[in-house]
Amino acid sequence: MKTPVEGVGLGLRHDLARELLDRRPSEVRWLEIHPENYVARGGRFQLNLEEARDHWRLVTHGLTCGVGTVERFDPGYTRQLRDLLDAIDAPFHSEHMCFGGIDDTFLHDLLPLPFNAETVKVAAARAKELRDAIERPVAIENVSYYADPLDPGGWTEPEFLLEVLDAADAKLLLDVNNVYVNSKNHGFDPRPYIDRIPRERVVQIHVAGHFTGDDGLIIDTHGEPICDGVYELLAYTIARLGPVPVLLERDQNIPDLDTLLEEVRRLTAIYDRGVAAFEAEHAA
């Protein structure tokens, strides 16, 4: 039987799919997929997707429709995406607050946007376009950035995010690791950032590991274990926002499933404590 989208989930990645589907660990409450891996594909991918759908609730997180893209999205792809979302009964679909291509050229990166009014118009228009095409809510994820994208006289990132979400009537996929990475690389306290986020906008949280270079620059890689600082920021976030489903992202250097499940259990303990703290505060 499917479970609701709650608690801690895991990404359905090809390297782990067969073992995950065979074992069906109870610690994993739901799964996230990248739709680009499944749109218009059959064979093993389709069989794995159908098996996952029969046991878990699935959500989708896209890599190719960043809402900062100036050009309109390919209508052929968005129709295929809608069909996939219908097939798995996805409650919403998420994309990134970035641009990733121009003139039909995909750049294979999540490039940050300037925090200004012109960008708000573009991002809101693309988010509305995608929402109308797939016929379900769209959530937008904050990204990591390594050069400061602030324009003179522009907004802070939380202000910019909220302007886009309000203009598009969109939801937020809050990537706590990206907030942490940006706070370290750009020297700000991440907690006031979290405080600015209205909980009614947040439908999902991402956490992941990152790499710290010899020069101290932190790179969001999804290829390392989660660090203590991200765990601590997640605890603060859940206590602030309440029971928002949390996804463990691991896309590189993927360890064995048991190692990932250890992280899932630690995340679940943090999630449960945070939800209890949130409920106690709001019951008063």
PDB file of C-alpha atoms in Angstrom, residues 143-146 177-178 180-182 208-213 217-224:
ATOM      1  CA  VAL A 143      20.222  26.375  -5.644  1.00  0.00           C
ATOM      2  CA  SER A 144      23.822  26.756  -4.514  1.00  0.00           C
ATOM      3  CA  TYR A 145      25.922  29.521  -6.063  1.00  0.00           C
ATOM      4  CA  TYR A 146      29.631  30.275  -5.921  1.00  0.00           C
ATOM      5  CA  ASN A 177      22.185  21.816   2.201  1.00  0.00           C
ATOM      6  CA  ASN A 178      22.231  24.589  -0.415  1.00  0.00           C
ATOM      7  CA  TYR A 180      24.171  25.825   4.402  1.00  0.00           C
ATOM      8  CA  VAL A 181      26.672  25.794   1.509  1.00  0.00           C
ATOM      9  CA  ASN A 182      25.807  29.353   0.489  1.00  0.00           C
ATOM     10  CA  ALA A 208      22.746  16.149   0.945  1.00  0.00           C
ATOM     11  CA  GLY A 209      26.486  16.017   1.413  1.00  0.00           C
ATOM     12  CA  HIS A 210      29.050  18.363  -0.065  1.00  0.00           C
ATOM     13  CA  PHE A 211      32.798  18.658  -0.701  1.00  0.00           C
ATOM     14  CA  THR A 212      35.114  21.188   0.947  1.00  0.00           C
ATOM     15  CA  GLY A 213      38.183  22.128  -1.080  1.00  0.00           C
ATOM     16  CA  LEU A 217      35.176  26.621  -0.837  1.00  0.00           C
ATOM     17  CA  ILE A 218      32.253  24.242  -0.327  1.00  0.00           C
ATOM     18  CA  ILE A 219      30.824  22.554  -3.423  1.00  0.00           C
ATOM     19  CA  ASP A 220      27.373  20.978  -3.485  1.00  0.00           C
ATOM     20  CA  THR A 221      28.143  17.503  -4.886  1.00  0.00           C
ATOM     21  CA  HIS A 222      25.548  15.094  -3.447  1.00  0.00           C
ATOM     22  CA  GLY A 223      28.539  12.774  -3.177  1.00  0.00           C
ATOM     23  CA  GLU A 224      29.492  12.803   0.504  1.00  0.00           C
TER      24      GLU A 224
END
